[in-house]
């Protein structure tokens, strides 16, 4: 009897010592990250059947379990993947968001100042200081575009470094998980099915860390090991084997890095499958904001240089010489076939820069099959060979794929290869083409005058020039428009032939002058028969501001996005786009943080250590331990009493 | 009842304090800059609108500068042509006086001499330069002397062209800042279907008078045509100056309206912001105090 009581008391002492130890363990680990509260599972020992029934024989601890909820753990990981994805995204996005609209760094103000400077030149075309200001403002634009490009390049390399670091972290975590898998399988085996709680916590902590790098899914095996999958199901950890991620330069763009999954069969590119976590946020930022910004800036650089140059090279400078390219345009390399007899000119089209691809093109001219048939042309992408444009050979331009192909000089059987520079390289290469203020082409090469003897009121205005090839009219140097009243037409003479027929008051007219260019103008008023308007070289016309005005007009001209947006509009669109994406990510980030806090609270309600609770347990089990020792004492007293009875 | 673990309760307390600090920081920045929008992501739509408004404002300021340039040039031209008019009127008085039959040949020669001087004066006026040294009546050839010739040579030539500079003074609004000397001084109707320069007409008049001429009639008619032509140009200039005045007002009105829209979009409501700021400070202090009080609560303190 008393022997049983002694054993019963001892069982209590053992069990409560375990419980007190575990409580102590909990208290010690109250601040250990990833620690799950442990508890000792107690159960009654098997009762003994005596004559009067089953008499209890005390308590035993069966196992030590950790308070852990698999569902909440999974939810926590997916929340923390999403939260760290958005956090990385916002951190990167705000770098660009902060800069684009900053008046001291962004492009917007410098565009305004540049076009204002063009107006200042128009106000006073002979003023060297005004011209100098225009050049300086051009340099400011160059600096702004180059600096933004540098910023984007820096962020690109920052991202490449981030990817390297994150991939290295992931590999270390994967190795750690695989090692712990190994230890856990061993410990479960040795422990006869008892769980090694602290090892499980350590492994869970590594998987939690992994989930802040990228989204993970896990699969617990019967032996206690856990398999970890990332991306579109690539197995990062299988039992005690950890696979490796790596980065490598992209095949299409060596400046950016791809994420690859190392396999024995070779590297598998998994960039587009990586979502969530720092990796997902960084890659999404690169796709959604960085690439867009780089391309937008590149398109602006191309369109701005093409549009400004188009005006500038159709004017004449203070020396009366044809304007040079104001900005150095991103290059278009044209390679002519060996047996070509003609020429091909290719420039960027400011309005359709969005259609530019990294592709090169082949242009083939084919002679007409039958005599009298027109020659035909075909533009195909190279490599790939897909048709971009074809048809009968025109005398002028074909606009396709963001480029202007001037086919007027091309001959039958010619073949050309055209390689435009990449849009993303355009901003970095953007630079000034002229440096002498006298080289600003504020004037037009031609000036009109009315014969003083004219009886009518017709006038010529709104002149502009296109395709200027020379700074002076061909011989005899004077083009005369003489009104033929009976036939209501202007007869053209002086190096050109033909007529403007019929004369329309307010009509926009143009005269193609061979070996010079095309003169565009508007005729207004009511001419009388015999009235003359002459066009002569604008020799000494230093006070002419017409081309400066045309230059200033580019500020609001819809030069980009297929003729729907100005430079400012395009840049504004970029600012809005980056702003909206950053704003959305910030808002989602806040929501995700709230969700994460909620999940952590729920998870912690189960797994976290409450020191108050442990203190209460300490008191409670200390009392129980003391009571059990009292039982042992009582058992001794009973035994002593029994001995005394027989003495 | 949910269990709250010790470390979580601490973490939540700190998170709450950090959140309040971020809010206080944001509003502090807004107050110190006086701006509601610090980066485009604060309000993307408004940021782009601001960009557009700033562009409009910058253009308006430039138009106003252009307008001042045009106003200066036109005022200079108006002043010059007023002097020309006065000179022509004096010439006309001298002609009327000079061709009077009571004058002796010597008297006529003396009067003719003064007319020659007036002629040189008008030639000089036609060669007026603006502040930047450009001849204002030479058209685009602004650095070529507009008129050559004088009362000695008696031949006068226009060296400029008919170019008329246009200056932007508003959106879709431009104005000419000059008149070509061809129009002002040279292509003046001779009353017989042809044209003659004002200088040649005056020279002929003076020469006729000097040679004891007797008939003032045709000369006076031509002088009146010259005066009429100059007056035409002056009234054109006057009209343009009026346009400049009204465009200047329009520009100022636009500017004011844009500035007020801009201010509505980007400026911070200070009263509201400061009261907000105070609330956030109170909230932050409360969070800090709550944290300290809660962290002091532990059953272990009672053991």
XYZ file of N, CA, C and O in Angstrom, chain A residues 443-450 452 463 534-546, chain B residues 135-147 157-165 178-187:
220
model
N 16.759 81.092 -88.634
C 16.151 81.657 -89.842
C 15.797 80.561 -90.841
O 16.251 79.428 -90.720
N 14.985 80.925 -91.822
C 14.697 80.019 -92.936
C 15.557 80.451 -94.123
O 15.945 81.616 -94.216
N 15.861 79.529 -95.027
C 16.773 79.871 -96.118
C 16.134 80.751 -97.196
O 16.832 81.260 -98.063
N 14.827 80.895 -97.143
C 14.130 81.587 -98.222
C 13.251 82.686 -97.628
O 12.670 82.506 -96.558
N 13.192 83.826 -98.328
C 12.302 84.892 -97.885
C 11.420 85.298 -99.068
O 11.843 85.224 -100.217
N 10.192 85.682 -98.769
C 9.274 86.036 -99.852
C 9.131 87.545 -99.924
O 9.335 88.243 -98.930
N 8.841 88.054 -101.112
C 8.488 89.469 -101.179
C 7.431 89.694 -102.243
O 7.304 88.929 -103.194
N 6.645 90.740 -102.001
C 5.556 91.062 -102.921
C 6.055 92.127 -103.888
O 6.766 93.061 -103.481
N 5.997 95.418 -105.549
C 5.322 96.652 -105.126
C 4.198 97.042 -106.076
O 3.265 97.745 -105.677
N 5.675 80.214 -93.614
C 6.602 79.399 -94.387
C 7.348 78.401 -93.499
O 7.660 78.680 -92.340
N 7.663 86.762 -105.054
C 8.925 86.103 -105.350
C 9.502 85.462 -104.098
O 9.283 85.928 -102.985
N 10.212 84.357 -104.323
C 10.930 83.684 -103.247
C 12.407 83.785 -103.573
O 12.831 83.372 -104.664
N 13.183 84.365 -102.653
C 14.612 84.503 -102.903
C 15.391 83.999 -101.690
O 14.825 83.805 -100.624
N 16.694 83.793 -101.890
C 17.540 83.383 -100.772
C 17.516 84.446 -99.685
O 17.545 85.642 -99.967
N 17.481 83.980 -98.442
C 17.392 84.900 -97.309
C 18.790 85.377 -96.911
O 19.202 85.241 -95.765
N 19.498 85.958 -97.904
C 20.878 86.371 -97.643
C 20.906 87.518 -96.645
O 20.182 88.491 -96.803
N 21.715 87.391 -95.614
C 21.835 88.461 -94.619
C 20.628 88.579 -93.717
O 20.513 89.527 -92.954
N 19.734 87.599 -93.787
C 18.496 87.683 -92.996
C 18.697 87.292 -91.541
O 18.031 86.405 -91.027
N 19.622 87.972 -90.881
C 19.986 87.597 -89.513
C 18.876 87.900 -88.522
O 18.859 87.379 -87.411
N 17.942 88.791 -88.923
C 16.854 89.137 -88.008
C 15.669 88.204 -88.148
O 14.646 88.382 -87.480
N 15.790 87.209 -89.031
C 14.684 86.279 -89.278
C 14.546 85.320 -88.092
O 15.515 84.680 -87.691
N 13.329 85.214 -87.555
C 13.128 84.333 -86.395
C 12.161 83.202 -86.702
O 11.655 82.539 -85.809
N 11.863 82.992 -87.998
C 10.804 82.030 -88.322
C 11.138 80.615 -87.868
O 10.286 79.914 -87.324
N 18.692 97.248 -87.217
C 17.917 98.268 -87.941
C 16.457 97.858 -87.918
O 16.111 96.749 -88.322
N 15.586 98.778 -87.430
C 14.208 98.327 -87.212
C 13.388 98.313 -88.505
O 12.336 97.691 -88.550
N 13.869 98.960 -89.563
C 13.078 98.967 -90.806
C 13.733 98.149 -91.917
O 13.396 98.294 -93.080
N 14.692 97.259 -91.541
C 15.428 96.521 -92.578
C 14.864 95.122 -92.824
O 15.449 94.334 -93.545
N 13.712 94.823 -92.201
C 13.149 93.478 -92.382
C 14.035 92.451 -91.699
O 14.564 92.709 -90.621
N 14.192 91.293 -92.345
C 15.042 90.243 -91.761
C 16.529 90.620 -91.799
O 17.324 90.122 -91.046
N 16.875 91.525 -92.743
C 18.302 91.890 -92.861
C 18.638 92.946 -91.813
O 19.106 94.044 -92.132
N 18.404 92.584 -90.564
C 18.387 93.589 -89.509
C 19.760 94.155 -89.207
O 19.877 95.100 -88.463
N 20.814 93.552 -89.752
C 22.127 94.141 -89.506
C 22.709 94.764 -90.766
O 23.903 95.007 -90.862
N 21.813 94.979 -91.725
C 22.209 95.694 -92.936
C 21.522 97.057 -92.867
O 20.334 97.129 -92.553
N 22.292 98.124 -93.125
C 21.686 99.458 -93.065
C 20.472 99.513 -93.989
O 20.559 99.134 -95.155
N 19.330 99.949 -93.438
C 18.082 99.847 -94.193
C 18.093 100.724 -95.446
O 17.739 100.273 -96.527
N 18.535 101.977 -95.297
C 18.451 102.921 -96.410
C 19.826 103.529 -96.675
O 20.503 103.955 -95.746
N 18.365 103.891 -101.835
C 18.085 102.463 -102.065
C 17.710 101.783 -100.756
O 18.264 102.092 -99.702
N 16.763 100.853 -100.860
C 16.367 100.047 -99.716
C 17.196 98.764 -99.735
O 17.175 98.012 -100.708
N 17.939 98.537 -98.656
C 18.848 97.382 -98.613
C 18.235 96.189 -97.891
O 18.815 95.105 -97.878
N 17.084 96.456 -97.230
C 16.481 95.369 -96.429
C 15.588 94.481 -97.280
O 15.711 94.442 -98.505
N 14.724 93.753 -96.603
C 13.742 92.955 -97.337
C 12.371 93.151 -96.685
O 12.206 93.967 -95.790
N 11.378 92.397 -97.199
C 10.022 92.604 -96.689
C 9.707 91.719 -95.492
O 8.560 91.580 -95.091
N 10.738 91.050 -94.927
C 10.503 90.133 -93.809
C 9.902 90.840 -92.609
O 10.302 91.944 -92.251
N 8.889 90.194 -92.015
C 8.259 90.742 -90.820
C 8.327 89.688 -89.735
O 7.776 88.602 -89.887
N 9.012 89.997 -88.646
C 9.166 89.045 -87.565
C 7.856 88.890 -86.804
O 7.187 89.880 -86.527
N 7.453 94.562 -86.183
C 8.143 95.526 -87.048
C 7.354 95.788 -88.333
O 6.389 95.080 -88.636
N 7.788 96.808 -89.066
C 7.305 97.041 -90.423
C 8.525 97.212 -91.297
O 9.501 97.841 -90.878
N 8.442 96.664 -92.498
C 9.590 96.791 -93.388
C 9.658 98.221 -93.913
O 8.641 98.864 -94.186
N 10.892 98.708 -94.055
C 11.094 100.030 -94.631
C 10.535 100.124 -96.047
O 10.191 101.208 -96.519
N 10.456 98.977 -96.725
C 9.895 98.975 -98.077
C 8.480 99.532 -98.048
O 8.100 100.370 -98.861
N 7.727 99.055 -97.041
C 6.328 99.461 -96.931
C 6.219 100.909 -96.438
O 5.422 101.699 -96.941
N 7.094 101.262 -95.442
C 6.965 102.567 -94.795
C 7.487 103.688 -95.697
O 6.850 104.727 -95.835
N 8.659 103.473 -96.322
C 9.324 104.592 -97.004
C 9.434 104.462 -98.519
O 9.617 105.442 -99.202
N 9.357 103.222 -99.024
C 9.708 103.062 -100.448
C 8.529 102.824 -101.378
O 8.413 103.456 -102.403
N 7.636 101.878 -100.995
C 6.573 101.548 -101.939
C 5.374 102.481 -101.766
O 4.268 102.062 -101.448
